[in-house]
Structure formats: structure tokens, C-alpha cells
Amino acid sequence: MEMLIDPTTGDYSGETTDTLANAVYLRLMTPLGSWWADPALGSLLHTLRREKDVSRVRKLAVQYAQQALQPITDDGRATSIDISEEHYRSGWLLLLVTVTAAGGTPQTWKYPVKVS
């Protein structure tokens, strides 16, 4: 068990988890190449902060998330990861990430992404 990170605040939520929630959060919210222990960990989602909230950018966000989360399926912790997006509010999009863990249990988490 580990402390659960709240994806909307980036702080610990006060709850514990034994799911892949933290692994997904860290891979999505860490800028690619910025973590000293694993330069392959992270995503390019941070590059979208200066992009307009248009369909092209939302598709790009899904693509960046898929690339960032691929190692979770490659190392066998998950059997599948499905990502969709929706408009969240002005200047934000919401990634809906459904991870089917190796044990077969699917879970869905929401991750807000800042865009202009």
C-alpha cells in the first residue's frame, strides 16, 4: 500500500491505494526526461499548456498519454489502457484513463490537463 496522490491537486489525498493510480499519475504529470532516476518516465502533456483548446490538441493529448503509459503494459502491470478525452472547462481538458490491471480489474481515473 502507498499513499494515494490526488490528480487534481498533486498532493496526497490521505488515503492509501494498492492500484496503479500513482503510477499513472506520475507518468502523465511528470515532464518527459525530467526525473533523474528514469529519463524515459513522463509525458509531453506539459507542452500543451500553450496550445489552444481545439480537437487537434485533444487528440494530441491522448497520443501523449498513450505513449507515457505504454511501459505499464509493457512490464505486465496492466493488460490494457484505454484513454479518451473530453472538454473539462475553459482552458482545460480531461483525460479519462481506464486501466485494466494484471489481475483483471478495470479502474478509471480522471486527469485534468491545462491548455490555453
PDB file of C-alpha atoms in Angstrom:
ATOM      1  CA  MET A   1       0.000   0.000   0.000  1.00  0.00           C
ATOM      2  CA  GLU A   2       1.080   3.553  -0.691  1.00  0.00           C
ATOM      3  CA  MET A   3      -0.389   6.986  -0.167  1.00  0.00           C
ATOM      4  CA  LEU A   4      -2.778   7.985  -2.951  1.00  0.00           C
ATOM      5  CA  ILE A   5      -1.955  11.116  -4.958  1.00  0.00           C
ATOM      6  CA  ASP A   6      -4.965  13.307  -5.807  1.00  0.00           C
ATOM      7  CA  PRO A   7      -4.701  14.056  -9.571  1.00  0.00           C
ATOM      8  CA  THR A   8      -6.462  17.419  -9.265  1.00  0.00           C
ATOM      9  CA  THR A   9      -4.126  18.828  -6.603  1.00  0.00           C
ATOM     10  CA  GLY A  10      -0.952  16.717  -6.873  1.00  0.00           C
ATOM     11  CA  ASP A  11      -0.991  16.286  -3.090  1.00  0.00           C
ATOM     12  CA  TYR A  12      -1.517  13.152  -1.050  1.00  0.00           C
ATOM     13  CA  SER A  13      -5.220  12.541  -0.507  1.00  0.00           C
ATOM     14  CA  GLY A  14      -4.859  10.970   2.937  1.00  0.00           C
ATOM     15  CA  GLU A  15      -5.993   7.604   1.597  1.00  0.00           C
ATOM     16  CA  THR A  16      -3.954   4.540   0.716  1.00  0.00           C
ATOM     17  CA  THR A  17      -4.096   2.557  -2.512  1.00  0.00           C
ATOM     18  CA  ASP A  18      -2.891  -0.707  -3.964  1.00  0.00           C
ATOM     19  CA  THR A  19      -3.878   0.244  -7.534  1.00  0.00           C
ATOM     20  CA  LEU A  20      -1.877   1.708 -10.399  1.00  0.00           C
ATOM     21  CA  ALA A  21      -3.296   5.202  -9.764  1.00  0.00           C
ATOM     22  CA  ASN A  22       0.010   6.714  -8.638  1.00  0.00           C
ATOM     23  CA  ALA A  23       1.978   5.067 -11.445  1.00  0.00           C
ATOM     24  CA  VAL A  24      -0.449   6.524 -13.984  1.00  0.00           C
ATOM     25  CA  TYR A  25      -0.375   9.956 -12.337  1.00  0.00           C
ATOM     26  CA  LEU A  26       3.423  10.123 -12.242  1.00  0.00           C
ATOM     27  CA  ARG A  27       3.789   9.018 -15.870  1.00  0.00           C
ATOM     28  CA  LEU A  28       1.256  11.601 -17.068  1.00  0.00           C
ATOM     29  CA  MET A  29       2.185  14.608 -14.963  1.00  0.00           C
ATOM     30  CA  THR A  30       5.992  14.339 -14.944  1.00  0.00           C
ATOM     31  CA  PRO A  31       7.589  16.130 -17.908  1.00  0.00           C
ATOM     32  CA  LEU A  32       9.324  13.559 -20.091  1.00  0.00           C
ATOM     33  CA  GLY A  33      13.017  13.231 -19.252  1.00  0.00           C
ATOM     34  CA  SER A  34      12.905  15.303 -16.070  1.00  0.00           C
ATOM     35  CA  TRP A  35      13.059  12.518 -13.483  1.00  0.00           C
ATOM     36  CA  TRP A  36      16.646  11.713 -12.526  1.00  0.00           C
ATOM     37  CA  ALA A  37      16.111   8.002 -11.870  1.00  0.00           C
ATOM     38  CA  ASP A  38      14.411   7.214 -15.184  1.00  0.00           C
ATOM     39  CA  PRO A  39      14.718   9.649 -18.103  1.00  0.00           C
ATOM     40  CA  ALA A  40      12.101   7.629 -20.037  1.00  0.00           C
ATOM     41  CA  LEU A  41       9.434   8.281 -17.381  1.00  0.00           C
ATOM     42  CA  GLY A  42       6.967  11.047 -18.106  1.00  0.00           C
ATOM     43  CA  SER A  43       4.885  12.579 -20.861  1.00  0.00           C
ATOM     44  CA  LEU A  44       4.797  15.518 -23.220  1.00  0.00           C
ATOM     45  CA  LEU A  45       1.458  16.748 -21.839  1.00  0.00           C
ATOM     46  CA  HIS A  46       3.194  19.759 -20.287  1.00  0.00           C
ATOM     47  CA  THR A  47       3.932  21.043 -23.824  1.00  0.00           C
ATOM     48  CA  LEU A  48       0.198  21.566 -24.419  1.00  0.00           C
ATOM     49  CA  ARG A  49      -0.105  24.431 -21.930  1.00  0.00           C
ATOM     50  CA  ARG A  50       0.429  26.969 -24.710  1.00  0.00           C
ATOM     51  CA  GLU A  51      -1.853  25.239 -27.221  1.00  0.00           C
ATOM     52  CA  LYS A  52      -5.453  26.220 -27.970  1.00  0.00           C
ATOM     53  CA  ASP A  53      -8.319  24.047 -26.789  1.00  0.00           C
ATOM     54  CA  VAL A  54      -9.174  22.518 -30.181  1.00  0.00           C
ATOM     55  CA  SER A  55      -9.809  18.950 -31.332  1.00  0.00           C
ATOM     56  CA  ARG A  56      -6.275  18.566 -32.726  1.00  0.00           C
ATOM     57  CA  VAL A  57      -4.774  19.323 -29.320  1.00  0.00           C
ATOM     58  CA  ARG A  58      -7.176  16.955 -27.553  1.00  0.00           C
ATOM     59  CA  LYS A  59      -6.142  14.140 -29.933  1.00  0.00           C
ATOM     60  CA  LEU A  60      -2.505  15.007 -29.307  1.00  0.00           C
ATOM     61  CA  ALA A  61      -3.104  14.801 -25.544  1.00  0.00           C
ATOM     62  CA  VAL A  62      -4.497  11.281 -25.927  1.00  0.00           C
ATOM     63  CA  GLN A  63      -1.491  10.299 -28.039  1.00  0.00           C
ATOM     64  CA  TYR A  64       0.972  11.723 -25.489  1.00  0.00           C
ATOM     65  CA  ALA A  65      -0.843   9.889 -22.679  1.00  0.00           C
ATOM     66  CA  GLN A  66      -0.763   6.596 -24.599  1.00  0.00           C
ATOM     67  CA  GLN A  67       2.980   6.938 -25.148  1.00  0.00           C
ATOM     68  CA  ALA A  68       3.598   7.758 -21.485  1.00  0.00           C
ATOM     69  CA  LEU A  69       1.535   4.843 -20.184  1.00  0.00           C
ATOM     70  CA  GLN A  70       2.769   2.172 -22.599  1.00  0.00           C
ATOM     71  CA  PRO A  71       5.528   0.993 -20.190  1.00  0.00           C
ATOM     72  CA  ILE A  72       2.859  -0.025 -17.659  1.00  0.00           C
ATOM     73  CA  THR A  73       1.502  -2.596 -20.116  1.00  0.00           C
ATOM     74  CA  ASP A  74       4.970  -3.495 -21.395  1.00  0.00           C
ATOM     75  CA  ASP A  75       6.132  -4.535 -17.911  1.00  0.00           C
ATOM     76  CA  GLY A  76       2.956  -6.545 -17.282  1.00  0.00           C
ATOM     77  CA  ARG A  77       1.360  -4.466 -14.545  1.00  0.00           C
ATOM     78  CA  ALA A  78      -1.668  -3.822 -16.782  1.00  0.00           C
ATOM     79  CA  THR A  79      -3.241  -5.779 -19.604  1.00  0.00           C
ATOM     80  CA  SER A  80      -4.812  -2.770 -21.330  1.00  0.00           C
ATOM     81  CA  ILE A  81      -5.056   1.000 -21.049  1.00  0.00           C
ATOM     82  CA  ASP A  82      -7.804   2.982 -22.777  1.00  0.00           C
ATOM     83  CA  ILE A  83      -7.688   6.773 -22.943  1.00  0.00           C
ATOM     84  CA  SER A  84     -10.385   9.185 -24.002  1.00  0.00           C
ATOM     85  CA  GLU A  85     -10.743  12.923 -23.599  1.00  0.00           C
ATOM     86  CA  GLU A  86     -13.471  15.439 -23.041  1.00  0.00           C
ATOM     87  CA  HIS A  87     -13.766  19.176 -22.624  1.00  0.00           C
ATOM     88  CA  TYR A  88     -13.479  19.923 -18.917  1.00  0.00           C
ATOM     89  CA  ARG A  89     -13.867  23.699 -18.660  1.00  0.00           C
ATOM     90  CA  SER A  90     -12.370  26.707 -20.368  1.00  0.00           C
ATOM     91  CA  GLY A  91      -8.630  26.160 -20.746  1.00  0.00           C
ATOM     92  CA  TRP A  92      -8.714  22.556 -19.554  1.00  0.00           C
ATOM     93  CA  LEU A  93      -9.335  19.119 -20.996  1.00  0.00           C
ATOM     94  CA  LEU A  94      -9.981  15.960 -19.056  1.00  0.00           C
ATOM     95  CA  LEU A  95      -8.253  12.665 -19.807  1.00  0.00           C
ATOM     96  CA  LEU A  96     -10.261   9.604 -18.820  1.00  0.00           C
ATOM     97  CA  VAL A  97      -7.809   6.765 -18.289  1.00  0.00           C
ATOM     98  CA  THR A  98      -9.136   3.215 -17.865  1.00  0.00           C
ATOM     99  CA  VAL A  99      -6.504   0.738 -16.769  1.00  0.00           C
ATOM    100  CA  THR A 100      -7.190  -2.979 -16.622  1.00  0.00           C
ATOM    101  CA  ALA A 101      -4.707  -4.289 -14.071  1.00  0.00           C
ATOM    102  CA  ALA A 102      -2.968  -7.629 -14.485  1.00  0.00           C
ATOM    103  CA  GLY A 103      -5.489  -9.050 -12.020  1.00  0.00           C
ATOM    104  CA  GLY A 104      -8.295  -8.180 -14.450  1.00  0.00           C
ATOM    105  CA  THR A 105      -9.893  -5.329 -12.556  1.00  0.00           C
ATOM    106  CA  PRO A 106     -10.504  -2.181 -14.661  1.00  0.00           C
ATOM    107  CA  GLN A 107     -10.369   1.218 -12.984  1.00  0.00           C
ATOM    108  CA  THR A 108     -10.975   4.667 -14.457  1.00  0.00           C
ATOM    109  CA  TRP A 109      -9.291   7.861 -13.325  1.00  0.00           C
ATOM    110  CA  LYS A 110      -9.688  11.462 -14.452  1.00  0.00           C
ATOM    111  CA  TYR A 111      -6.695  13.680 -15.114  1.00  0.00           C
ATOM    112  CA  PRO A 112      -7.140  17.393 -15.896  1.00  0.00           C
ATOM    113  CA  VAL A 113      -4.692  18.851 -18.434  1.00  0.00           C
ATOM    114  CA  LYS A 114      -4.122  22.608 -18.831  1.00  0.00           C
ATOM    115  CA  VAL A 115      -4.387  24.082 -22.326  1.00  0.00           C
ATOM    116  CA  SER A 116      -4.787  27.726 -23.349  1.00  0.00           C
TER     117      SER A 116
END
